[in-house]
């Protein structure tokens, strides 16, 4: 009996060893480096915890439920260069599962891009381990061994607590450049944060940065972008060349009337020359059948326009408005759940807003 | 102490009650009906278990790992009509979590469409409960109370074991019509099954059915569409007006050379007049950086073409070939993970293949 067990175990271990490692790279061939060795991209400000977006200690009067969102690593990426033929990662997140409308890769996984012929191009994903905080895996293999630039996007919905990047132990890896210019701060809801994108690099701020070369900074806070006074002060305090406000979806029509003017005036008072752009909410697809939701979104967008026009008519300069009607196209297929754009919806939204935003950034 | 606890509990229960139900519909107002009362759409054949796609007892020599895939409800939908102002569902799946590249809604949730002005339009989702087999929830509310047609898509990656549809207890609900014509059997991989679609109704077979009015039947089997002899016999045995073969991604270049001819000849021998369309594999985005994968996909697609041309040159009639080069566009943003199209990639693929397939169906 003991003998049989031992033989079985030997065969089992043998199968496991050759099955997993027989022809693959041995894990001892890979050397891991802390991501702090490299360049952080998309940071809104310096923070003690490297993967937080805001130093919430500095803005201590921000409500707790907003602070939680600001610990999530949406929009952050690590820039590095390597000639390794394979790239790996070990990372930890506070969450173990995704929400119902997101892939685990977007929620708590990684997304790798590389520059080819001057353009950022998708290169691989880091798949998180279901039910565990800690994940490890190959992002891409069988590369040609030339030195290339890489951008590794962090989870958009989970707090990232550690990240190491692995390359072949004979390869060279160094910090990359800051790839994007200027600072366009995007304050908004889950849609800004990246809900509905299939992977972290598909969040619309990240896609727009790659498309335009400008640095769209992700200040998306799922469900709670409601323009509170404390938040308005924080947004205004963040240094930026342009302020893009996509915060209509989370606020009630009444809150929009009460708070939009204050938000824009607060930003203006601290940033006399920066363009401020207010965007209407995406027309929630569910609102075409759910009449209450449809009516609410109409009122949100109407009130946002009314508040904008008050400021405009009062003579405030350098403020802009983007209508939301055509964000998602007309086939009603552009969302995951009737609210959050999927990659198709985001693609349409990016095509709709980019030509309106670029001239403002370039002015 | 006991008094304090009691007061706290009373307040807690009170808050819970009013918080959840204060202004919402009471669950006692909703009456549930088994989905078997209504019309099943997208069935490939009759099966004992209503949500299986194939009667695997009938094809007992199919390998076990393929049978498992055939128990998953990809492409199935329930057709019903109701004048209810809200629609709800209770359903069970065998899986409790999604895979890393899929949303829980697509993997094991529900997706509701309704017909508005003669077109199928998104109406709501059923969000599965993380970590549990059994889920329950509102799909849509605040409808106008007119009778409408609905299509409720089932999970694409999990086995569905039960489904009840709920409407207001004063509302009428009846079986709907079969909304789609003819039968286009689509045999293929995870891409056919719906991996990477953000919700069940976004699988490309389902989108093409809604777009064209033809019934694209989902015989996608994640990872295992390898044209085995037993499977070829099964595919050929399924009654269809057109056979669409999207099975290149899972087969090795060698398997493609060895098996493509047999698959097509087997289908032809049992279906002398039906058009048979062979599609190349999507060019895996990861293959642009992972040179080994890139080379493999090139060989897969070349071998598929070579095998097709042998049949064509041998005089076989009514067979067609679709090249895969332009399926995903040229910005490399069309996949979830470098392999599976996201909703954007599927949209491009549908635009590329529909004009090639429609004339064949219509001939």
XYZ file of C-alpha atoms in Angstrom:
726
model
C 0.000 0.000 0.000
C 2.732 2.401 0.991
C 4.744 1.369 -2.063
C 1.800 1.886 -4.399
C 1.185 5.331 -2.959
C 4.825 6.243 -3.398
C 4.868 5.107 -7.026
C 1.642 6.993 -7.717
C 3.055 10.102 -6.091
C 6.275 9.821 -8.079
C 4.356 9.506 -11.335
C 2.079 12.388 -10.308
C 4.980 14.672 -9.414
C 6.724 13.633 -12.606
C 3.711 14.477 -14.754
C 3.282 17.761 -12.936
C 6.937 18.673 -13.394
C 7.194 17.790 -17.058
C 3.639 18.890 -17.782
C 4.233 22.401 -16.489
C 7.934 22.876 -17.028
C 9.025 20.288 -19.546
C 9.438 22.631 -22.481
C 8.716 25.980 -20.851
C 11.076 28.485 -19.356
C 12.108 27.550 -15.830
C 11.017 30.092 -13.236
C 14.634 30.252 -12.028
C 15.524 31.792 -15.423
C 13.371 34.813 -14.585
C 14.594 37.649 -12.393
C 12.047 39.932 -10.756
C 12.462 43.657 -10.070
C 10.213 45.882 -7.940
C 8.199 48.234 -10.158
C 9.623 51.153 -8.142
C 12.852 50.664 -10.133
C 11.020 51.952 -13.193
C 8.944 54.988 -14.278
C 5.396 55.517 -13.049
C 3.032 56.935 -15.674
C -0.386 58.540 -15.068
C 0.237 59.742 -11.510
C -2.029 62.555 -10.428
C 0.270 63.517 -7.532
C 2.966 62.035 -5.314
C 1.615 59.557 -2.793
C 3.211 57.584 0.037
C 1.665 54.382 -1.259
C 2.981 54.118 -4.813
C -0.192 52.741 -6.425
C -2.676 55.203 -4.878
C -3.882 58.031 -7.076
C -4.390 60.702 -4.410
C -2.665 61.386 -1.098
C -5.878 61.111 0.907
C -4.053 62.227 4.078
C -3.526 65.603 2.400
C -7.280 65.867 1.683
C -8.475 64.540 5.002
C -12.000 65.988 4.761
C -12.862 63.897 1.673
C -15.573 61.365 2.616
C -14.320 57.854 3.389
C -16.220 56.154 0.531
C -14.415 58.422 -1.949
C -11.020 57.855 -0.357
C -11.479 54.114 -0.897
C -11.872 54.677 -4.651
C -8.728 56.801 -4.738
C -6.626 53.881 -3.518
C -7.445 51.966 -6.741
C -4.803 52.025 -9.428
C -6.928 53.121 -12.441
C -4.889 54.829 -15.140
C -1.494 54.045 -13.639
C 1.165 52.295 -15.712
C 4.828 51.372 -15.390
C 7.205 52.456 -18.160
C 10.310 50.326 -18.758
C 12.668 49.162 -21.493
C 13.991 45.656 -21.933
C 15.495 43.298 -24.473
C 14.094 40.233 -22.699
C 12.430 37.573 -24.856
C 9.709 37.131 -22.240
C 8.094 39.395 -19.634
C 6.446 38.255 -16.414
C 4.801 39.802 -13.357
C 3.963 39.085 -9.727
C 1.354 41.370 -8.206
C -1.096 41.655 -5.327
C -4.506 43.288 -5.177
C -6.917 43.790 -2.273
C -9.831 42.230 -4.176
C -10.108 38.571 -5.161
C -13.028 38.650 -7.613
C -14.423 41.136 -10.158
C -17.792 42.908 -10.192
C -20.438 41.444 -12.516
C -19.814 43.750 -15.484
C -16.024 43.544 -15.558
C -13.458 40.986 -16.592
C -11.008 39.915 -13.873
C -8.220 41.173 -16.177
C -9.640 44.715 -16.137
C -10.701 44.655 -12.497
C -7.497 43.288 -10.962
C -5.173 42.209 -13.771
C -2.402 43.744 -15.856
C -2.203 44.948 -19.456
C 1.062 45.289 -21.380
C 1.763 47.560 -24.364
C 4.935 47.994 -26.387
C 6.016 50.637 -28.867
C 6.275 49.368 -32.447
C 7.034 51.779 -35.308
C 6.400 54.696 -32.967
C 2.967 53.499 -31.868
C 1.844 51.859 -28.635
C 0.514 48.409 -29.395
C -1.089 45.699 -27.242
C 1.403 43.040 -26.125
C -0.156 40.818 -23.446
C -2.194 40.546 -20.253
C -1.607 39.471 -16.658
C -4.409 37.134 -15.631
C -5.291 37.420 -11.932
C -5.780 34.262 -9.902
C -9.459 33.839 -8.947
C -10.026 33.872 -5.196
C -6.485 34.916 -4.253
C -4.917 38.285 -3.576
C -1.623 37.336 -5.117
C -1.119 36.544 -8.819
C 1.852 35.619 -10.956
C 2.238 34.910 -14.617
C 3.762 35.370 -18.024
C 2.633 38.499 -19.856
C 4.282 37.726 -23.188
C 6.905 35.339 -24.578
C 8.767 34.558 -27.828
C 9.760 38.195 -28.338
C 12.529 38.938 -30.813
C 15.075 40.029 -28.201
C 15.440 43.619 -29.456
C 15.226 46.360 -26.843
C 11.723 47.776 -26.762
C 9.756 50.255 -24.676
C 6.878 48.888 -22.590
C 3.922 50.282 -20.669
C 2.336 47.995 -18.084
C -1.152 49.156 -17.029
C -2.321 48.401 -13.499
C -5.766 47.153 -12.376
C -8.489 49.764 -12.804
C -10.823 48.628 -10.036
C -8.710 47.067 -7.321
C -6.109 48.513 -5.011
C -2.716 47.243 -6.158
C -0.486 46.572 -3.160
C 2.664 45.253 -4.836
C 4.094 44.693 -8.292
C 7.273 43.084 -9.560
C 8.259 42.792 -13.212
C 10.196 39.732 -14.330
C 12.548 39.318 -17.281
C 15.078 36.677 -18.321
C 18.038 36.833 -15.972
C 20.397 37.560 -18.872
C 18.248 40.462 -20.120
C 18.629 44.168 -19.407
C 15.713 46.141 -17.953
C 15.759 49.881 -17.230
C 13.318 52.675 -16.439
C 11.401 53.986 -19.435
C 10.583 57.546 -20.462
C 7.442 59.486 -19.604
C 5.613 58.813 -22.865
C 2.866 61.459 -22.695
C 2.850 65.284 -22.653
C 0.883 67.865 -20.648
C -1.637 66.938 -17.965
C -5.350 66.554 -18.709
C -7.110 65.743 -15.454
C -10.285 63.699 -16.031
C -12.625 63.818 -13.038
C -15.540 61.438 -13.314
C -17.442 58.280 -12.568
C -16.929 54.544 -13.090
C -16.906 55.240 -16.824
C -13.731 57.287 -16.430
C -12.282 54.755 -13.997
C -12.600 52.047 -16.641
C -15.668 49.945 -15.798
C -16.720 48.090 -18.938
C -13.277 48.206 -20.572
C -12.112 44.647 -21.236
C -8.611 45.281 -19.838
C -6.885 48.131 -17.959
C -5.354 49.744 -21.046
C -8.790 50.009 -22.684
C -10.063 52.590 -20.159
C -10.879 55.617 -22.280
C -8.350 57.892 -20.599
C -5.586 55.371 -21.362
C -6.678 54.890 -24.957
C -6.805 58.655 -25.488
C -3.297 59.065 -24.056
C -1.923 56.479 -26.476
C -3.914 57.913 -29.397
C -3.023 61.568 -28.863
C 0.268 61.562 -26.950
C -1.326 63.699 -24.217
C -1.437 62.533 -20.623
C -5.069 61.936 -19.631
C -5.002 61.441 -15.841
C -7.646 59.096 -14.467
C -9.571 60.561 -11.524
C -12.525 58.232 -12.011
C -14.330 57.243 -8.837
C -16.961 54.571 -9.373
C -20.430 55.675 -8.345
C -19.363 58.661 -6.247
C -18.313 61.493 -8.584
C -20.803 63.955 -7.097
C -18.898 67.254 -7.075
C -18.929 67.715 -3.285
C -17.279 70.948 -2.068
C -14.351 69.013 -0.546
C -13.842 67.170 -3.823
C -14.112 70.389 -5.848
C -11.317 71.842 -3.687
C -9.208 68.734 -4.227
C -9.764 68.710 -8.021
C -8.901 72.415 -8.211
C -5.756 71.792 -6.184
C -4.432 69.221 -8.676
C -2.043 70.743 -11.168
C -3.278 70.296 -14.729
C -3.167 71.932 -18.139
C -6.790 71.058 -18.892
C -9.645 69.898 -16.638
C -12.083 67.448 -18.245
C -15.232 66.933 -16.146
C -17.144 63.719 -16.891
C -18.954 63.682 -13.545
C -22.587 64.042 -14.640
C -23.546 60.300 -14.536
C -23.257 59.951 -10.736
C -24.959 63.179 -9.660
C -28.708 63.624 -9.308
C -30.277 66.351 -11.475
C -30.646 68.474 -8.321
C -27.015 67.969 -7.313
C -25.961 68.975 -10.824
C -27.856 72.250 -10.509
C -26.469 72.886 -7.048
C -22.858 71.835 -7.534
C -21.679 72.246 -11.150
C -21.195 75.996 -10.879
C -19.207 75.670 -7.664
C -16.975 72.948 -9.109
C -16.067 74.974 -12.191
C -15.643 78.255 -10.246
C -13.421 76.516 -7.676
C -11.203 75.078 -10.419
C -11.092 78.479 -12.154
C -10.179 80.360 -8.955
C -7.051 78.259 -8.493
C -6.267 77.880 -12.217
C -7.014 81.162 -13.964
C -5.832 80.083 -17.418
C -6.580 76.381 -17.703
C -9.346 75.302 -20.084
C -12.219 73.530 -18.297
C -14.384 71.130 -20.316
C -17.738 69.844 -19.041
C -19.055 66.667 -20.698
C -22.649 65.471 -20.642
C -23.389 61.936 -19.455
C -23.470 59.066 -21.916
C -27.117 58.409 -22.762
C -27.650 55.263 -20.705
C -28.878 52.590 -23.093
C -31.144 51.203 -20.383
C -32.906 54.589 -20.426
C -34.475 53.818 -23.801
C -36.677 51.180 -22.140
C -36.534 52.130 -18.438
C -38.488 55.389 -18.679
C -37.498 56.616 -15.208
C -33.796 56.232 -15.957
C -34.287 57.794 -19.397
C -35.970 60.831 -17.830
C -33.260 61.128 -15.172
C -30.419 61.174 -17.707
C -32.252 63.794 -19.771
C -32.590 65.994 -16.685
C -28.947 65.412 -15.695
C -27.764 66.493 -19.120
C -30.174 69.423 -19.348
C -29.181 70.726 -15.916
C -25.485 70.359 -16.748
C -26.023 72.449 -19.887
C -28.049 75.075 -17.991
C -25.349 75.457 -15.341
C -22.668 75.675 -17.993
C -24.610 78.373 -19.849
C -25.004 80.425 -16.668
C -21.229 80.502 -16.275
C -20.751 81.224 -19.960
C -23.273 84.068 -19.905
C -21.682 85.479 -16.764
C -18.568 85.954 -18.898
C -16.348 83.121 -17.676
C -13.722 82.464 -20.335
C -12.059 79.305 -21.546
C -14.831 76.899 -20.575
C -16.205 74.320 -23.005
C -19.163 71.976 -23.242
C -19.441 68.558 -24.956
C -22.883 67.182 -25.800
C -23.330 63.475 -25.098
C -25.942 62.503 -27.676
C -23.722 60.629 -30.093
C -21.266 59.065 -27.651
C -22.423 55.470 -28.123
C -23.742 55.308 -31.699
C -27.285 54.290 -32.585
C -27.384 50.477 -32.484
C -27.696 50.243 -28.669
C -24.851 47.678 -28.533
C -22.272 49.970 -26.934
C -22.648 49.029 -23.253
C -21.963 46.083 -20.949
C -25.044 46.623 -18.834
C -27.024 49.562 -20.161
C -24.846 52.071 -18.290
C -21.149 51.349 -18.765
C -19.680 51.486 -22.279
C -18.058 48.278 -23.483
C -14.963 48.509 -25.700
C -17.205 49.211 -28.689
C -19.003 52.031 -26.845
C -15.717 53.493 -25.631
C -14.361 53.414 -29.175
C -17.341 55.426 -30.387
C -17.117 57.823 -27.441
C -13.406 58.416 -28.079
C -14.142 59.124 -31.764
C -16.874 61.585 -30.716
C -14.946 63.539 -28.085
C -11.341 63.526 -29.342
C -11.874 66.057 -32.159
C -13.620 68.360 -29.669
C -10.921 68.053 -26.987
C -7.716 68.125 -29.066
C -8.038 71.735 -30.300
C -8.603 72.853 -26.698
C -5.458 71.087 -25.475
C -3.475 72.420 -28.438
C -4.604 76.038 -28.134
C -27.542 45.347 27.329
C -30.243 43.100 25.976
C -32.528 46.113 25.484
C -29.838 48.030 23.614
C -29.235 45.095 21.297
C -32.941 44.765 20.632
C -33.284 48.470 19.790
C -30.228 48.304 17.550
C -31.614 45.243 15.795
C -35.001 46.900 15.309
C -33.370 49.970 13.793
C -31.133 47.775 11.642
C -34.013 45.656 10.358
C -36.022 48.835 9.810
C -33.274 50.449 7.782
C -32.813 47.255 5.806
C -36.513 46.976 5.084
C -37.069 50.564 4.042
C -33.655 50.822 2.448
C -34.275 47.906 0.140
C -38.026 47.842 -0.236
C -39.270 51.259 0.870
C -40.053 52.544 -2.571
C -39.276 49.489 -4.681
C -41.533 46.761 -5.910
C -42.199 44.079 -3.290
C -41.003 40.637 -4.332
C -44.515 39.301 -3.600
C -45.752 41.441 -6.508
C -43.674 39.362 -8.898
C -44.858 36.014 -10.241
C -42.289 33.592 -11.658
C -42.823 31.184 -14.546
C -40.509 28.359 -15.674
C -38.797 29.256 -18.938
C -40.188 26.021 -20.432
C -43.530 27.865 -20.713
C -42.006 29.991 -23.444
C -40.167 29.584 -26.773
C -36.558 28.413 -26.924
C -34.476 30.141 -29.598
C -31.095 29.022 -30.972
C -31.502 25.282 -30.288
C -29.294 23.081 -32.408
C -31.392 19.978 -31.691
C -33.843 18.621 -29.133
C -32.188 17.655 -25.873
C -33.470 16.073 -22.664
C -31.884 18.804 -20.603
C -33.452 21.975 -21.956
C -30.356 24.198 -21.774
C -27.883 21.776 -23.372
C -26.976 22.394 -27.004
C -26.391 18.804 -28.112
C -27.881 15.487 -26.999
C -24.527 14.014 -26.040
C -26.159 10.622 -25.371
C -26.951 10.455 -29.090
C -23.284 11.123 -29.952
C -21.773 8.913 -27.307
C -18.353 8.586 -28.969
C -17.651 12.337 -28.663
C -14.758 12.847 -26.228
C -15.781 13.801 -22.690
C -14.039 17.205 -22.707
C -16.120 18.204 -25.729
C -19.362 16.928 -24.204
C -18.764 19.222 -21.228
C -18.684 22.259 -23.535
C -21.923 21.165 -25.196
C -23.783 21.399 -21.885
C -23.124 25.182 -21.813
C -25.965 27.394 -22.939
C -24.130 29.600 -25.496
C -26.447 31.060 -28.107
C -29.675 29.955 -26.449
C -32.403 32.485 -25.698
C -35.987 32.481 -24.447
C -38.615 34.285 -26.531
C -41.656 35.695 -24.714
C -44.162 38.548 -24.811
C -45.349 40.540 -21.853
C -46.928 43.838 -20.876
C -45.258 43.821 -17.451
C -43.660 47.055 -16.292
C -40.727 45.109 -14.871
C -39.009 41.802 -15.735
C -37.062 39.609 -13.324
C -35.271 36.264 -13.338
C -34.119 33.475 -11.056
C -31.500 31.161 -12.519
C -28.859 28.613 -11.600
C -25.509 27.842 -13.236
C -22.926 25.175 -12.478
C -20.088 27.726 -12.245
C -19.721 30.358 -9.536
C -17.005 32.607 -11.007
C -15.937 33.694 -14.493
C -12.662 33.030 -16.321
C -10.151 35.903 -16.356
C -11.100 37.361 -19.738
C -14.873 37.342 -19.303
C -17.395 39.372 -17.353
C -19.570 37.383 -14.931
C -22.584 38.673 -16.906
C -21.322 36.995 -20.100
C -19.988 33.891 -18.398
C -22.992 33.041 -16.220
C -25.475 35.921 -16.432
C -28.464 36.887 -18.551
C -29.006 39.451 -21.307
C -32.429 40.823 -22.269
C -33.455 42.318 -25.614
C -36.788 43.731 -26.726
C -38.186 44.594 -30.136
C -38.657 48.322 -30.701
C -39.747 49.622 -34.115
C -39.080 46.212 -35.619
C -35.511 45.970 -34.304
C -34.062 43.986 -31.436
C -32.648 46.371 -28.859
C -30.756 45.863 -25.590
C -33.030 46.050 -22.538
C -31.154 44.843 -19.444
C -28.873 42.270 -17.820
C -29.124 39.609 -15.128
C -26.146 39.962 -12.814
C -24.998 36.621 -11.368
C -24.204 36.388 -7.667
C -20.455 35.927 -7.129
C -19.583 32.647 -5.426
C -23.084 31.163 -5.608
C -24.756 28.867 -8.124
C -28.106 30.521 -7.758
C -28.851 34.128 -8.791
C -31.931 36.300 -8.766
C -32.575 39.847 -9.868
C -34.384 42.536 -11.775
C -33.551 42.674 -15.478
C -35.414 45.899 -16.261
C -38.033 48.158 -14.635
C -40.092 51.277 -15.355
C -41.297 49.934 -18.702
C -44.286 51.615 -20.311
C -46.682 48.694 -19.819
C -47.300 48.041 -23.529
C -47.016 44.450 -24.700
C -43.588 43.851 -26.179
C -41.563 40.925 -27.513
C -38.470 39.892 -25.548
C -35.439 37.673 -26.079
C -33.559 36.577 -22.962
C -30.059 35.261 -23.756
C -28.585 32.581 -21.499
C -25.009 32.352 -20.138
C -22.447 31.601 -22.851
C -19.861 29.834 -20.721
C -21.689 28.099 -17.889
C -24.160 25.270 -17.858
C -27.568 26.729 -17.030
C -29.529 24.324 -14.826
C -32.735 26.282 -14.229
C -34.401 29.515 -15.288
C -37.587 31.251 -14.214
C -38.835 34.539 -15.626
C -40.718 36.914 -13.323
C -43.265 39.593 -14.197
C -45.739 41.652 -12.197
C -48.532 39.371 -10.984
C -51.119 41.476 -12.815
C -49.209 41.266 -16.107
C -49.703 38.833 -18.984
C -46.781 36.754 -20.238
C -46.946 34.312 -23.168
C -44.586 32.387 -25.427
C -42.964 34.477 -28.161
C -42.396 33.703 -31.825
C -39.292 32.161 -33.372
C -37.690 35.419 -34.478
C -35.071 34.121 -36.914
C -35.221 32.250 -40.234
C -33.224 29.353 -41.707
C -30.452 27.567 -39.802
C -26.796 28.580 -40.125
C -24.761 26.186 -37.998
C -21.552 27.812 -36.724
C -19.008 25.242 -35.582
C -16.003 26.759 -33.857
C -13.911 27.722 -30.883
C -14.288 29.946 -27.819
C -14.620 32.883 -30.210
C -17.851 31.396 -31.578
C -18.987 30.422 -28.090
C -18.752 34.067 -26.985
C -15.533 34.461 -24.992
C -14.655 38.144 -24.931
C -18.205 39.364 -25.551
C -19.256 41.601 -22.659
C -22.665 39.923 -22.290
C -24.374 36.817 -23.750
C -26.224 38.699 -26.509
C -22.926 40.148 -27.790
C -21.584 36.745 -28.943
C -21.068 37.204 -32.675
C -23.566 34.518 -33.672
C -26.260 36.271 -31.615
C -25.438 39.707 -32.997
C -25.523 38.355 -36.551
C -28.920 36.746 -35.948
C -30.360 40.050 -34.731
C -28.674 42.027 -37.529
C -29.686 39.757 -40.408
C -32.813 37.933 -39.231
C -31.107 34.577 -39.929
C -30.664 31.996 -37.204
C -26.945 31.573 -36.496
C -26.710 28.502 -34.246
C -23.854 28.544 -31.746
C -21.776 25.346 -31.788
C -18.766 27.038 -30.198
C -16.670 24.801 -27.966
C -13.966 26.676 -26.084
C -10.482 25.387 -26.831
C -11.531 22.082 -28.357
C -12.889 22.715 -31.887
C -10.402 20.364 -33.518
C -12.439 18.659 -36.254
C -12.142 15.116 -34.857
C -13.836 12.417 -36.969
C -16.557 11.888 -34.348
C -17.239 15.619 -34.247
C -17.272 15.855 -38.045
C -19.950 13.143 -38.075
C -21.953 15.019 -35.446
C -21.695 18.371 -37.269
C -22.735 16.715 -40.533
C -25.686 15.106 -38.765
C -27.071 18.465 -37.613
C -29.712 19.791 -39.952
C -28.724 23.186 -41.342
C -29.190 25.396 -44.393
C -25.596 26.641 -44.264
C -22.514 25.345 -42.406
C -20.103 28.038 -41.206
C -16.781 26.585 -40.010
C -14.779 28.879 -37.686
C -12.718 26.036 -36.210
C -9.198 26.999 -37.327
C -8.070 28.731 -34.080
C -8.044 25.560 -31.936
C -6.425 23.160 -34.381
C -2.680 22.816 -34.899
C -1.406 23.480 -38.443
C -0.890 19.704 -38.818
C -4.420 18.893 -37.614
C -5.773 21.438 -40.091
C -4.007 19.675 -42.962
C -5.159 16.268 -41.750
C -8.749 17.051 -40.788
C -10.210 19.964 -42.779
C -10.850 17.897 -45.893
C -12.576 15.154 -43.936
C -14.788 17.627 -42.059
C -16.016 19.303 -45.228
C -16.437 16.011 -47.139
C -18.366 14.495 -44.236
C -20.736 17.471 -44.115
C -21.124 17.352 -47.899
C -21.867 13.625 -47.962
C -24.851 14.065 -45.640
C -25.903 17.484 -47.022
C -25.459 17.471 -50.789
C -26.851 20.967 -51.380
C -25.946 23.035 -48.336
C -23.321 25.758 -48.740
C -20.251 25.178 -46.574
C -18.139 28.195 -45.592
C -14.652 27.852 -44.120
C -13.306 30.882 -42.237
C -9.672 31.570 -41.433
C -8.678 32.265 -37.827
C -8.652 35.799 -36.487
C -5.061 37.010 -36.606
C -4.206 36.745 -32.910
C -3.061 40.182 -31.802
C -0.525 38.586 -29.478
C 1.069 37.074 -32.591
C 2.392 40.477 -33.645
C 4.844 40.394 -30.715
C 4.952 36.693 -29.776
C 6.720 35.421 -32.888
C 5.961 31.749 -32.238
C 2.232 32.423 -31.972
C 2.382 34.701 -35.016
C 4.033 31.958 -37.054
C 1.534 29.342 -35.847
C -1.504 31.415 -36.870
C 0.042 32.056 -40.310
C 0.521 28.306 -40.768
C -3.009 27.550 -39.506
C -4.503 29.982 -42.007
C -2.255 28.882 -44.867
C -3.050 25.214 -44.289
C -6.770 25.947 -44.093
C -6.576 27.717 -47.436
C -4.538 24.903 -48.986
C -7.036 22.253 -47.851
C -9.924 24.345 -49.103
C -8.259 24.783 -52.494
C -7.703 21.021 -52.827
C -11.446 20.464 -52.418
C -12.248 23.334 -54.756
C -9.849 22.040 -57.409
C -11.267 18.531 -57.033
C -14.553 20.011 -58.224
C -16.519 20.229 -54.979
C -19.316 22.752 -55.476
C -20.926 25.250 -53.149
C -17.981 25.672 -50.808
C -16.673 29.098 -49.812
C -13.651 30.576 -48.093
C -13.341 33.715 -45.934
C -9.923 35.284 -45.410
C -9.249 36.451 -41.850
C -6.805 39.295 -42.430
C -9.106 42.209 -41.786
C -11.294 40.720 -39.052
C -10.013 42.916 -36.204
C -8.972 46.191 -37.867
C -5.475 47.621 -37.701
C -5.183 49.370 -34.315
C -4.567 46.154 -32.322
C -7.283 47.143 -29.783
C -9.824 44.509 -30.826
C -9.129 41.764 -28.278
C -9.492 41.116 -24.548
C -6.275 39.150 -24.249
C -4.557 38.990 -27.620
C -6.671 36.041 -28.751
C -10.365 36.638 -28.055
C -12.111 39.582 -29.742
C -13.675 42.105 -27.378
C -16.936 43.799 -28.390
C -14.969 46.169 -30.606
C -13.157 43.306 -32.340
C -16.405 41.373 -32.787
C -18.024 44.456 -34.296
C -15.240 44.689 -36.882
C -15.343 40.957 -37.555
C -19.120 41.056 -38.093
C -18.713 43.966 -40.518
C -16.022 41.994 -42.390
C -17.827 38.655 -42.690
C -21.522 39.610 -43.004
C -21.323 40.888 -46.601
C -19.495 37.688 -47.567
C -21.956 35.357 -45.809
C -25.313 36.993 -46.611
C -25.250 36.351 -50.389
C -24.469 32.687 -49.696
C -27.427 32.323 -47.321
C -29.694 34.196 -49.755
C -28.697 32.224 -52.842
